XYZ file of C-alpha atoms in Angstrom:
83
model
C -1.364 14.259 -8.608
C -3.269 11.406 -7.057
C -3.219 7.672 -7.657
C -5.990 5.309 -7.257
C -5.248 2.312 -4.976
C -8.497 0.458 -4.662
C -12.122 1.058 -3.865
C -12.735 4.874 -3.791
C -9.638 5.626 -2.341
C -6.839 7.701 -3.818
C -3.522 8.951 -2.406
C -1.153 11.819 -3.298
C 1.652 10.436 -5.408
C 4.250 12.392 -3.752
C 3.467 10.893 -0.301
C 3.998 7.422 -1.569
C 7.279 6.123 -0.094
C 6.992 2.349 -0.759
C 5.015 -0.223 -2.479
C 5.369 -3.832 -1.060
C 4.212 -6.983 -2.885
C 2.651 -9.001 -0.210
C 2.325 -12.084 -2.511
C 6.194 -12.470 -2.471
C 6.605 -12.022 1.320
C 7.485 -15.267 2.964
C 6.213 -16.401 6.255
C 9.767 -16.391 7.593
C 10.099 -12.634 6.771
C 8.642 -11.384 10.005
C 9.754 -7.785 9.439
C 6.692 -7.062 7.299
C 4.229 -8.392 9.874
C 5.955 -6.611 12.772
C 5.829 -3.331 10.488
C 2.030 -4.064 9.938
C 1.328 -4.650 13.661
C 3.198 -1.420 14.745
C 1.251 0.603 12.147
C -2.078 -0.938 13.189
C -1.266 -0.113 17.074
C -0.566 3.432 15.960
C -3.807 3.595 14.090
C -1.930 4.183 10.661
C -2.975 0.809 9.020
C -5.897 1.034 6.621
C -7.527 -1.746 4.732
C -8.800 -0.537 1.409
C -10.528 -3.828 0.693
C -11.791 -6.962 2.273
C -10.263 -9.172 -0.456
C -7.038 -10.970 -0.248
C -4.411 -8.352 0.420
C -1.885 -8.292 -2.365
C 0.026 -5.066 -1.625
C 1.123 -2.518 0.917
C 1.305 1.104 -0.069
C 3.289 3.110 2.500
C 2.773 6.829 2.363
C 4.083 9.613 4.709
C 1.127 9.225 7.107
C -0.448 5.904 6.686
C -0.003 2.264 5.520
C -2.771 1.051 3.148
C -3.549 -2.748 2.556
C -5.013 -3.251 -1.036
C -6.030 -6.048 -3.143
C -4.478 -4.342 -6.376
C -1.431 -5.873 -7.528
C 1.868 -3.988 -6.657
C 2.576 -3.949 -10.650
C -0.557 -2.037 -11.179
C 0.114 0.540 -8.535
C 3.562 0.970 -9.719
C 2.262 1.484 -13.224
C -0.139 4.074 -12.123
C 2.669 5.705 -10.349
C 4.791 5.761 -13.469
C 2.019 6.878 -15.935
C 0.947 9.647 -13.656
C 4.311 11.399 -14.450
C 2.753 12.066 -17.848
C -0.108 14.263 -16.577
């Protein structure tokens, strides 16, 4: 089962390991910025949109930065259980 995370991109539901709400991350929380920098250096960071980033979708092999809300992505993860 795939879930849509923005633009024309969908990811395999079973590969999603975390969904991070970037709107609640404080500037003092450097862990997220450090993680994103490491992922970028390794070529594993992909921006799904050019809009304001709201969510990180972390999968087994990539980290995606998207403008969809974390709540919407989590709802898509939950609702895909029914199909």
